[in-house]
Coordinates of C-alpha atoms in Angstrom, one line a residue:
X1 CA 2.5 -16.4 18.1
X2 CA 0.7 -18.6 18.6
X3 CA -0.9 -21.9 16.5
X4 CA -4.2 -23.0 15.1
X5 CA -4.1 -25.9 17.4
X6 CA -4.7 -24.2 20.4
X7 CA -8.0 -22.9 19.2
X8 CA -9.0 -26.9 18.8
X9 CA -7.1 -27.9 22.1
X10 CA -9.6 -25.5 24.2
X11 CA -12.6 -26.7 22.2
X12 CA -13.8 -23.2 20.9
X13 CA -16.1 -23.5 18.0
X14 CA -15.6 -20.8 15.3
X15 CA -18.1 -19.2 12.7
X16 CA -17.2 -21.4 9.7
X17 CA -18.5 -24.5 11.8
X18 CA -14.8 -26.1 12.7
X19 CA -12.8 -25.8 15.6
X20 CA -10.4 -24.0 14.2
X21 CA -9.7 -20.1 13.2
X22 CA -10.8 -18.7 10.0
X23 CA -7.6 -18.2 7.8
X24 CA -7.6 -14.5 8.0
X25 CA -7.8 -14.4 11.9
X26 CA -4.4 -14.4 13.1
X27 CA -4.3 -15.1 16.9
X28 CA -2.6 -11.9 18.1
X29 CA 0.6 -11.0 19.4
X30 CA -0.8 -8.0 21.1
X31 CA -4.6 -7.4 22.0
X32 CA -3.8 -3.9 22.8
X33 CA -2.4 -3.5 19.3
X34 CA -4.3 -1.5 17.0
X35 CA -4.6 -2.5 13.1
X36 CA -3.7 0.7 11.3
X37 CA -5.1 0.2 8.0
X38 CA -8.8 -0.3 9.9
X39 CA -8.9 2.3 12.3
X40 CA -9.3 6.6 11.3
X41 CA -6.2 8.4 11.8
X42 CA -6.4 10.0 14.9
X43 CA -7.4 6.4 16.9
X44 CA -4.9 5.5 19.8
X45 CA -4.5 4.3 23.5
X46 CA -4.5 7.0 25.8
X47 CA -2.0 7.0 28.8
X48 CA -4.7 4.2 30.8
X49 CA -4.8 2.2 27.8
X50 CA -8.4 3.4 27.1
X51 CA -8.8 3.9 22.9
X52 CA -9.1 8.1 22.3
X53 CA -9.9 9.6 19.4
X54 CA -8.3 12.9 18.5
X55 CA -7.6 13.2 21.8
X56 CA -10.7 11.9 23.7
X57 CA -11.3 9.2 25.6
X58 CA -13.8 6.3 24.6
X59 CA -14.7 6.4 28.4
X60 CA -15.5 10.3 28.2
X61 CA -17.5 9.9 24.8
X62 CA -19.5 7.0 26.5
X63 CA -20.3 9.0 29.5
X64 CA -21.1 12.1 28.1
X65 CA -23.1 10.5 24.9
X66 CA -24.0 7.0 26.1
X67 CA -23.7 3.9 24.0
X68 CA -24.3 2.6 21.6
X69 CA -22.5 5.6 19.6
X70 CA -21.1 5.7 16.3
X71 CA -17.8 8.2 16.5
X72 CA -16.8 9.8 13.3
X73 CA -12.8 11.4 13.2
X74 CA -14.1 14.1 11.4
X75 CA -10.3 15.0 10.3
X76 CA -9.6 11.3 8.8
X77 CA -13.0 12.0 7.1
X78 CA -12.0 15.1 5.6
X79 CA -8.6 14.3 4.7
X80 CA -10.2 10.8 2.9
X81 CA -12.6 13.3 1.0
X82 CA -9.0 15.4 -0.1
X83 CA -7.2 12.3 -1.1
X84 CA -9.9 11.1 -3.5
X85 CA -10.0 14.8 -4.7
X86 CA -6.6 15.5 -5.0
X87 CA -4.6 12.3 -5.5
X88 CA -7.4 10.1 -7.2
X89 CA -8.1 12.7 -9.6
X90 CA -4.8 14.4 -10.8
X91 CA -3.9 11.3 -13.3
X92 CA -7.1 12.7 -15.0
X93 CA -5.8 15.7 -16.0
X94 CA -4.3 14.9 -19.0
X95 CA -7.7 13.2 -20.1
X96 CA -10.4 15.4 -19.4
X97 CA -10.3 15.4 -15.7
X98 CA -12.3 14.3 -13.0
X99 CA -15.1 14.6 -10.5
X100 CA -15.4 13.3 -7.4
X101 CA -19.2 12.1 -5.9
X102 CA -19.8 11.2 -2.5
X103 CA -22.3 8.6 -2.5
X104 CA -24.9 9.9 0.1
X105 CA -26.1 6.4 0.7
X106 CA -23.3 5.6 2.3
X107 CA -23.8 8.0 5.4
X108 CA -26.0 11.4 5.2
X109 CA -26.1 13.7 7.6
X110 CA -26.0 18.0 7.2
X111 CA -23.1 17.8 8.7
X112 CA -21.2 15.5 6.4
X113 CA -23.0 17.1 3.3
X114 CA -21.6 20.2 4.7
X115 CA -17.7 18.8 5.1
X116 CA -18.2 17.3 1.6
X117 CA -19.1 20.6 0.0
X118 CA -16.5 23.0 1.5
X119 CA -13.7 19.8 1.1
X120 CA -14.7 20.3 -2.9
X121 CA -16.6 17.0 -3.7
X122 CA -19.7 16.3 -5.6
X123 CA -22.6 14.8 -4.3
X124 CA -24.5 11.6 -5.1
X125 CA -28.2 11.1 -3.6
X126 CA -30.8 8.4 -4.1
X127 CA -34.0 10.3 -3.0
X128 CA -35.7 13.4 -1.8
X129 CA -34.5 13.0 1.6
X130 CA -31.1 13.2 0.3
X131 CA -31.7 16.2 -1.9
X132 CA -33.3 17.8 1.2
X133 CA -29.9 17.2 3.4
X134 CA -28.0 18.9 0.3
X135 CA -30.7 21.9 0.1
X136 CA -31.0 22.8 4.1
X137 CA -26.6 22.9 3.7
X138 CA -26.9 25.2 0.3
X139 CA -25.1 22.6 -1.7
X140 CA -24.4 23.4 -5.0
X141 CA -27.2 21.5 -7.1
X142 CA -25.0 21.7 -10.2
X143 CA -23.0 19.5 -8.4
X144 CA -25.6 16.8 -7.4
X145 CA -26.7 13.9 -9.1
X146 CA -30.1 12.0 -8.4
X147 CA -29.9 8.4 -8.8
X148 CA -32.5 5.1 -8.2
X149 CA -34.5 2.7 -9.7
X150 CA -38.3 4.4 -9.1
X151 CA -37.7 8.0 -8.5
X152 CA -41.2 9.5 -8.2
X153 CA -42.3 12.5 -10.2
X154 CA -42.1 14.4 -6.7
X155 CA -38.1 13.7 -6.5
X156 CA -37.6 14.6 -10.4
X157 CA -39.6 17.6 -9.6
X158 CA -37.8 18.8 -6.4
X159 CA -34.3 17.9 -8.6
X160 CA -35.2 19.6 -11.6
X161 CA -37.0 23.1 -10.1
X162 CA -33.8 23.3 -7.7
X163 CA -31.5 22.7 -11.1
X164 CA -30.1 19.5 -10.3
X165 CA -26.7 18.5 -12.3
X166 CA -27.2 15.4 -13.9
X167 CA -30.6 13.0 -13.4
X168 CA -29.5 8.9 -14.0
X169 CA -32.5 7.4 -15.7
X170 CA -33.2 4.4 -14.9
X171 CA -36.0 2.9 -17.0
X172 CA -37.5 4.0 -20.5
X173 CA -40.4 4.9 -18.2
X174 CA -38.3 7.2 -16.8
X175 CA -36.8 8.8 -19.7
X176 CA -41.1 9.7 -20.2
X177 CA -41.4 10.9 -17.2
X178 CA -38.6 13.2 -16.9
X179 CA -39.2 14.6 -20.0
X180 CA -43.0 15.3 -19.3
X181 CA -41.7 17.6 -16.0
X182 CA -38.8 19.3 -17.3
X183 CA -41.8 20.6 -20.1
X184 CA -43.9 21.2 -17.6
X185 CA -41.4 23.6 -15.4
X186 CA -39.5 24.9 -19.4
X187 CA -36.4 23.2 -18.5
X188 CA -34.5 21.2 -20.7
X189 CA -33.3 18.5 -17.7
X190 CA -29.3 17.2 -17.7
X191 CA -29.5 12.9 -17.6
X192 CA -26.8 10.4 -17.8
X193 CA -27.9 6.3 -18.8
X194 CA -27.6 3.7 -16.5
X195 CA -25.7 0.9 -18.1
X196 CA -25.7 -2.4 -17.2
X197 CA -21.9 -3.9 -18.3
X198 CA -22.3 -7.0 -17.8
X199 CA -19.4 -7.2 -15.7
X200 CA -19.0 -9.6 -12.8
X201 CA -17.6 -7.8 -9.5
X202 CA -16.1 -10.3 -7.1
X203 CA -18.1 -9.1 -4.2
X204 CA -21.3 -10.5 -2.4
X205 CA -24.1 -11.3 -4.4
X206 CA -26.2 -8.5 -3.0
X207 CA -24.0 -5.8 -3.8
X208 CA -23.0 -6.8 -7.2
X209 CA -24.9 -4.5 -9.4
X210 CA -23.3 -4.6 -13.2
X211 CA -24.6 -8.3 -14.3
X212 CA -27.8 -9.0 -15.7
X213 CA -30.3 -10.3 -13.9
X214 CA -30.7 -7.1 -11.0
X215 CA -32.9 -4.0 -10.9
X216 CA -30.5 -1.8 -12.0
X217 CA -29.7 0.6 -15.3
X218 CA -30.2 -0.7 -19.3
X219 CA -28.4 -4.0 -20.3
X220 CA -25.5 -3.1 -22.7
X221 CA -25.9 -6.8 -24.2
X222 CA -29.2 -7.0 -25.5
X223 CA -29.3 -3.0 -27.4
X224 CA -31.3 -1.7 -24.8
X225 CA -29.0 0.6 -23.4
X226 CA -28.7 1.9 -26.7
X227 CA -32.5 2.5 -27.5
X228 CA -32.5 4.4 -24.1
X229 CA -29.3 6.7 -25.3
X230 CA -31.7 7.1 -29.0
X231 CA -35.1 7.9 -26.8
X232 CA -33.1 10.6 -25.1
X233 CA -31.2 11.9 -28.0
X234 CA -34.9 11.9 -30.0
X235 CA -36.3 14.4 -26.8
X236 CA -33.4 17.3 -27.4
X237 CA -36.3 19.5 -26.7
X238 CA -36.7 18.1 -22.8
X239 CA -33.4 16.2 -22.3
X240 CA -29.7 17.0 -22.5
X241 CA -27.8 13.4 -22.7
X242 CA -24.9 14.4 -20.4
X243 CA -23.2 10.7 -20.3
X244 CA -23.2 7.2 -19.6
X245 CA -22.8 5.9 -16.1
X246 CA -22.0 2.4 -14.7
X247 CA -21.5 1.0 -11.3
X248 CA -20.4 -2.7 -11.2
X249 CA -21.1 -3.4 -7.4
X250 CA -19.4 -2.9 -4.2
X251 CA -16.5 -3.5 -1.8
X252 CA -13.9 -4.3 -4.4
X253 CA -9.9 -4.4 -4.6
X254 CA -9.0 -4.5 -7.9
X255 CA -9.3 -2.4 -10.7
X256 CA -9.7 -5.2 -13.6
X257 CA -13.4 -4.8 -13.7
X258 CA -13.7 -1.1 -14.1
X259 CA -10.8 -1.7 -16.6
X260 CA -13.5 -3.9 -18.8
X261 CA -16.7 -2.0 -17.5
X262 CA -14.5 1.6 -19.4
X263 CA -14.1 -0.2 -22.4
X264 CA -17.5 -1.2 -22.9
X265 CA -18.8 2.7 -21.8
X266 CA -16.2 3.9 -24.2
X267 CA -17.3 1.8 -27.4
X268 CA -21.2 2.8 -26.5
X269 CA -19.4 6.7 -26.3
X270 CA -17.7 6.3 -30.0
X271 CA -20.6 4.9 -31.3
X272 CA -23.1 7.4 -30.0
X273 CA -20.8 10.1 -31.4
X274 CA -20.6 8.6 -35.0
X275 CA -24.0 8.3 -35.4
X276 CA -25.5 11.1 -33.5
X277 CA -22.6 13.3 -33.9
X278 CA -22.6 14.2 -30.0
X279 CA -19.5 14.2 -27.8
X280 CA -21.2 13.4 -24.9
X281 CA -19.6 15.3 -22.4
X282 CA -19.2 13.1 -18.8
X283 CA -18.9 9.4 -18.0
X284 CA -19.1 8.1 -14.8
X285 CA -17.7 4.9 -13.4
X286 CA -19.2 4.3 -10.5
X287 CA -17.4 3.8 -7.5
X288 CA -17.5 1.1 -4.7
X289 CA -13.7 0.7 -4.0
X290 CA -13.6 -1.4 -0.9
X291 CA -11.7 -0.7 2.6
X292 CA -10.3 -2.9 5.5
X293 CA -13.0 -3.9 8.2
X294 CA -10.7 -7.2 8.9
X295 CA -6.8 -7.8 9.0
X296 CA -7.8 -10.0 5.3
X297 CA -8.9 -6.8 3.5
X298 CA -6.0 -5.2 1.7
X299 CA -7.3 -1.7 -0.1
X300 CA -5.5 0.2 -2.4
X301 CA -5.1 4.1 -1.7
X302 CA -6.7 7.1 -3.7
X303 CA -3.5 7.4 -5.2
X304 CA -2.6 3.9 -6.6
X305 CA -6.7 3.8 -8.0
X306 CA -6.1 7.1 -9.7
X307 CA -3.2 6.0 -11.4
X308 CA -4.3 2.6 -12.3
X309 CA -8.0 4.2 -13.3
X310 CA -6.6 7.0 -15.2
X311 CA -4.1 4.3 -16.8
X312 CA -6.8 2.1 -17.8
X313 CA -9.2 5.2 -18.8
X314 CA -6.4 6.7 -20.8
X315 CA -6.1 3.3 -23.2
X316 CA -9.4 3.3 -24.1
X317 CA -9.8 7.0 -24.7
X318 CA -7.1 6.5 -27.0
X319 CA -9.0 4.8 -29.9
X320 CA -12.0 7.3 -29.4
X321 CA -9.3 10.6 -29.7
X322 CA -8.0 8.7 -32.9
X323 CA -11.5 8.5 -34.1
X324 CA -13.1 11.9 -33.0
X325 CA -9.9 14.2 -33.1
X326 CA -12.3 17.2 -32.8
X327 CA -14.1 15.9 -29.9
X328 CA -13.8 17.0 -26.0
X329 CA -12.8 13.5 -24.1
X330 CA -15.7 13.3 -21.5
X331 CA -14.8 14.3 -18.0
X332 CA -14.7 11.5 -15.7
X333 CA -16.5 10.9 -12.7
X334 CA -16.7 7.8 -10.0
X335 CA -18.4 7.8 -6.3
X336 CA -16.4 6.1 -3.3
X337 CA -18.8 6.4 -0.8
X338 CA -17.9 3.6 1.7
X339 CA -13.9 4.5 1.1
X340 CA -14.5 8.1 2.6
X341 CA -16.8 7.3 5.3
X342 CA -16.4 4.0 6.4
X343 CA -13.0 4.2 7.9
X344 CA -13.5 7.1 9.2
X345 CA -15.7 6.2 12.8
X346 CA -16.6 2.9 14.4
X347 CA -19.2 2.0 16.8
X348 CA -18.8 2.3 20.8
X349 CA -20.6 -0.7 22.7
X350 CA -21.0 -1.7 26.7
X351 CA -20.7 -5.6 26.9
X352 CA -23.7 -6.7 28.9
X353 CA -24.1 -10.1 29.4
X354 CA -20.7 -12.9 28.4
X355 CA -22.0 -16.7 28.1
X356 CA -20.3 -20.1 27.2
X357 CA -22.5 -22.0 25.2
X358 CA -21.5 -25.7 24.7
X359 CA -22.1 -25.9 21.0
X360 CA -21.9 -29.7 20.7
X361 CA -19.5 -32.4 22.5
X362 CA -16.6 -30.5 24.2
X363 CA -16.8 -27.6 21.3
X364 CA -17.8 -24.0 23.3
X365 CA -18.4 -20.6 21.7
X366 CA -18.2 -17.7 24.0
X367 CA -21.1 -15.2 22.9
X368 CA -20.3 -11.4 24.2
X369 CA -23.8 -9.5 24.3
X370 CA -23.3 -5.5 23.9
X371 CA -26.2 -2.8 24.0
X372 CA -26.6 -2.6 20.2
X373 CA -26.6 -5.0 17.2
X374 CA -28.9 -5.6 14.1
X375 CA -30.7 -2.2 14.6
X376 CA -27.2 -0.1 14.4
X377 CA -25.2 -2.7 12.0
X378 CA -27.2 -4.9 10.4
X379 CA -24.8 -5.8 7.8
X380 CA -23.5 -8.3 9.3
X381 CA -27.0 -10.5 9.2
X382 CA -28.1 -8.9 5.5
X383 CA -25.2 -10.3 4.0
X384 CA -22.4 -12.0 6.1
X385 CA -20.1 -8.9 6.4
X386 CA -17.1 -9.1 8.8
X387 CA -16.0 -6.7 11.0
X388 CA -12.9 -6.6 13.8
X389 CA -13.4 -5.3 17.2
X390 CA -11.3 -4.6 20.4
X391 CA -11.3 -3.5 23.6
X392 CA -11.8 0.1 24.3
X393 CA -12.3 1.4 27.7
X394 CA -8.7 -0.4 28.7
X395 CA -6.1 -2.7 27.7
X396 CA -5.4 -5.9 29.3
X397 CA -3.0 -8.8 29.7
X398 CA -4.7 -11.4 30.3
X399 CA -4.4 -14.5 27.4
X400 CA -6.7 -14.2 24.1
X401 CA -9.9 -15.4 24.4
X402 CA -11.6 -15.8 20.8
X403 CA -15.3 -14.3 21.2
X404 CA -18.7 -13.9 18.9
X405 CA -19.9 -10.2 19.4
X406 CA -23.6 -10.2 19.6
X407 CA -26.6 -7.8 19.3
X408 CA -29.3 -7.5 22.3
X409 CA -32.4 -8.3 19.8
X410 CA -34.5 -11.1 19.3
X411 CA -33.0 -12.6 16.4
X412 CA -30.6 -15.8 16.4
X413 CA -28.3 -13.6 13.3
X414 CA -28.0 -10.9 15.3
X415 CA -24.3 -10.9 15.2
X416 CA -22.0 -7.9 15.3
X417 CA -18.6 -9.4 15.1
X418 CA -18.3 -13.4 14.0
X419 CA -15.5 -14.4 15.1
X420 CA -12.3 -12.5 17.0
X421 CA -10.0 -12.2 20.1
X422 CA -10.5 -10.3 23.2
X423 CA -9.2 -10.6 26.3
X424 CA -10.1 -13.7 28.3
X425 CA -11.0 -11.3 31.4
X426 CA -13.4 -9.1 29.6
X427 CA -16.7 -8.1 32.0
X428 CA -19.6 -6.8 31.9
X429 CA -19.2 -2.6 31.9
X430 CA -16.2 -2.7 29.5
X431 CA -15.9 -0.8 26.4
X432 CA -15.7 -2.6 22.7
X433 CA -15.0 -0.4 19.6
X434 CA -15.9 -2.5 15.9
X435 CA -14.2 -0.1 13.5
X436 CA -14.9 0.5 10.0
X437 CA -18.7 1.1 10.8
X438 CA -19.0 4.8 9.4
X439 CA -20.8 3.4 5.6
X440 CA -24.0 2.2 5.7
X441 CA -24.3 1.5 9.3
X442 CA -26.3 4.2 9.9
X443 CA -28.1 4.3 6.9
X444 CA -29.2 0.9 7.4
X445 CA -30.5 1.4 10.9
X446 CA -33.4 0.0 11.7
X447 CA -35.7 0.5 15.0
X448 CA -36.1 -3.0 16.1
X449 CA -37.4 -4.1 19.3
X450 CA -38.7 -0.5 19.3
X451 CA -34.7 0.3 19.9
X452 CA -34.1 3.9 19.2
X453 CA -31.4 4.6 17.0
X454 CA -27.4 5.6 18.4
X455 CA -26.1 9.6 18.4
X456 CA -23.3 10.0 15.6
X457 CA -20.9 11.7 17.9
X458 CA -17.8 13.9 15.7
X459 CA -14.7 14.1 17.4
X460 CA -12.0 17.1 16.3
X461 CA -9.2 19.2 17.9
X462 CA -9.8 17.6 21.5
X463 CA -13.4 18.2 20.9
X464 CA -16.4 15.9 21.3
X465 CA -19.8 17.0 19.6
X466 CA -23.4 15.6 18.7
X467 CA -24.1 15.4 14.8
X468 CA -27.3 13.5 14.9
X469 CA -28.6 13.2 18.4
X470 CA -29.9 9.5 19.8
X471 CA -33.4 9.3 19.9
X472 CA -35.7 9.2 22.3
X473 CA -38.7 6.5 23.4
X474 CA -40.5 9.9 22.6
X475 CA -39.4 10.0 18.6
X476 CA -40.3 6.2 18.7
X477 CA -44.5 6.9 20.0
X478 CA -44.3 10.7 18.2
X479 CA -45.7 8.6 14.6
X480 CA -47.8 6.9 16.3
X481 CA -52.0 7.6 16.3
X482 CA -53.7 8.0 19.4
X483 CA -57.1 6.3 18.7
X484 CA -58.5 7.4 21.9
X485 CA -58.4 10.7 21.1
X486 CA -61.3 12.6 18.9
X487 CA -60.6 12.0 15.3
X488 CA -58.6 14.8 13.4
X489 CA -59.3 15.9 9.7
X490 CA -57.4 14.3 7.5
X491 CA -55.2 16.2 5.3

């Protein structure tokens, strides 16, 4: 293999500013090599060393769909959905059991609502759009929640008339407001309390969402998640206090904060039931376990977080059992999102342009431009995530070449990929795959530069289909008001 030197000896500039690798870059033995743990199950190299996916070619998918194209192994996405299902959830048993929510945010599309409903899962959404993905597949609203910081009475309306599950308040506003349209349709309406632990995820800033000082849920520290669970408890009439629900951030590896996020849930539990004398009946934990989008990233598997959850769930259950012998142990919920879908596809480019910038003195970075960027994965600029990449439409032999991966828009951070290794006779026309892009890549998309948005293309059984179809220069004008024409009433 070879050493960091070389990087320095040919004067390459790398993203952290120095001419040398960033630790968890490894130059590679093998650029035709793929990473298991950050591709879906059913990627390989085909017999001309172009990348397939359950059988089809990268090349076929990009002539028959175009690029860019997100590609979802709709198999590796169903059989992610089991594992958290099935292996996450049977070292609940014992304690109440557990429920499974995928987070809609993450990626939403009928057809994934509809795999996620016949694979067993719950559903977590975040606005009426969501709901309206879960309604058009008939998904079972008892098994929906409705989550967000400034649902509008037309959301808590559409959630409670089609007899939502559970409703996470938010705000004491909230609490109001819900209770004013479950009287209004004679519904008493199922809600859960946002709690703010006051746990610190190591993850980024921006997706950190259990200390203090953010948007989200009651504070635990200062009694006002409390008062909410009293407000609640005082509306009987209107409101059903199903839980308490907490969600200390995203992309994390370890289970040390949900360990301290439980016990805090747990003592607000035992001391809701002694003075209320309810055994509220669900807690949720949130979700946000992380996955592998570079070689650095080591997850843990549905199996190993079930047993370590449902260790760690189990010892502070304990003390509310010896307190409340009578009482049901709430059944457990959490929402892995990004851990289902994210795997699961990854984003087919064409590399346009390839330029060698002199950076400063005899320091070079070699920018590779591909017909996508910040409009399909914007991540990347929001917030400094990394992603891999490699060659797709063939493999190659020619030495490493280590390469920035950027976006066609008209932004200096439109970057894609920081910083890895392609092959050093990569052209224009060729193929690159960045995997891991199924969560939040398309949620995020944007349509800048007037860029219409990439098809999400399934691949199953040798089979290539359109789940969200590309649009169209035609979607992009369809919004917009013809002022020469006569004036229309306004309705």
């Amino acid at each position: 293999m070879a050493t960091n030197m070389r990087a320095h000896e040919a004067g390459i500039l790398h993203a952290d500013g120095y001419a040398a690798q960033p630790q968890w870059l490894p130059e590679p033995e093998d650029l035709s090599e793929l990473m298991p743990k950050l591709w879906a199950a059913n990627t390989d190299r085909g017999e001309h060393g172009e990348l397939t996916v359950a059988g089809v070619p990268v090349t076929d998918i990009a002539r028959d769909f175009g690029t860019a194209a997100y590609v979802v192994d709709e198999d590796d996405f169903r059989a992610r959905a089991r594992a958290f299902r099935d292996d996450f959830t049977a070292p609940f048993a014992a304690i109440g059991g557990a429920d499974v929510y995928y987070a809609g945010k993450a990626f939403l599309c009928t057809a994934v609502a509809r795999w996620i409903m016949e694979e067993g899962l719950h559903l977590d959404t975040c606005s009426g759009g969501e709901m309206a993905v879960a309604q058009r597949v008939g998904f079972p609203p008892e098994r929906v929640a409705l989550h967000g910081n400034n649902k509008s009475r037309a959301e808590l309306r559409q959630a409670l008339e089609w007899g939502i599950g559970r409703i996470v308040v938010d705000s004491f506003a909230e609490i109001d407001r819900v209770a004013e349209i479950a009287d209004e349709l004679g519904v008493v309406a199922p809600v859960m309390v946002r709690v703010t632990v006051g746990v610190e995820a190591h993850t980024h800033e921006f997706i950190a969402t259990a200390h203090e000082d953010q948007k989200f849920g009651f504070s635990l520290a200062n009694g006002r998640a409390r008062e909410a669970v009293d407000r609640i408890v005082a509306k009987g009439e209107s409101l059903r206090l199903l839980g308490l629900h907490s969600h200390i951030g995203s992309q994390i590896f370890d289970t040390a904060g949900f360990e301290i996020a439980a016990r805090r849930l747990i003592d607000l539990h035992t001391e809701v039931a002694a003075e209320h004398g309810i055994a509220m009946p669900e807690m949720d934990l949130g979700g946000g376990y992380g996955i592998a989008y570079t070689s650095e990233h080591d997850p843990l598997s549905p199996r190993q977080l079930g047993e370590q959850m449902g260790d760690l769930v189990a010892r502070e259950l304990k003390v509310f059992q010896e307190e409340h012998p009578e009482a049901v142990l709430p059944r457990i919920s959490i929402e892995p999102g990004r851990a289902i879908a994210g795997p699961s596809a990854f984003t087919l480019y064409e590399i346009g342009t390839i330029k060698d910038v002199e950076v400063t003195g005899d320091l070079t970075r070699t920018y590779v431009s591909v017909d996508g960027g910040m409009s399909d994965n914007v991540r990347t600029a929001l917030y400094g995530a990394d992603y891999s990449c490699a060659l797709a439409s063939r493999t190659s032999d020619a030495e490493e070449r280590l390469v920035r991966v950027v976006g066609r828009h008209c932004e200096s951070g439109d970057i894609v990929v920081m910083d890895e290794y392609l092959p050093g006779d990569i052209v224009a026309g060729d193929l690159i795959a960045v995997p891991g892009t199924g969560a939040y890549c398309r949620s995020l998309s944007n349509q800048y530069n007037h860029t219409p948005r990439p098809p999400v293309v399934a691949v199953r059984d040798g089979v290539a289909r359109v789940i969200v179809r590309r649009e169209t220069i035609e979607d992009l004008l369809a919004l917009d008001v013809d002022e020469s024409a006569p004036p229309q009433e306004v309705r």
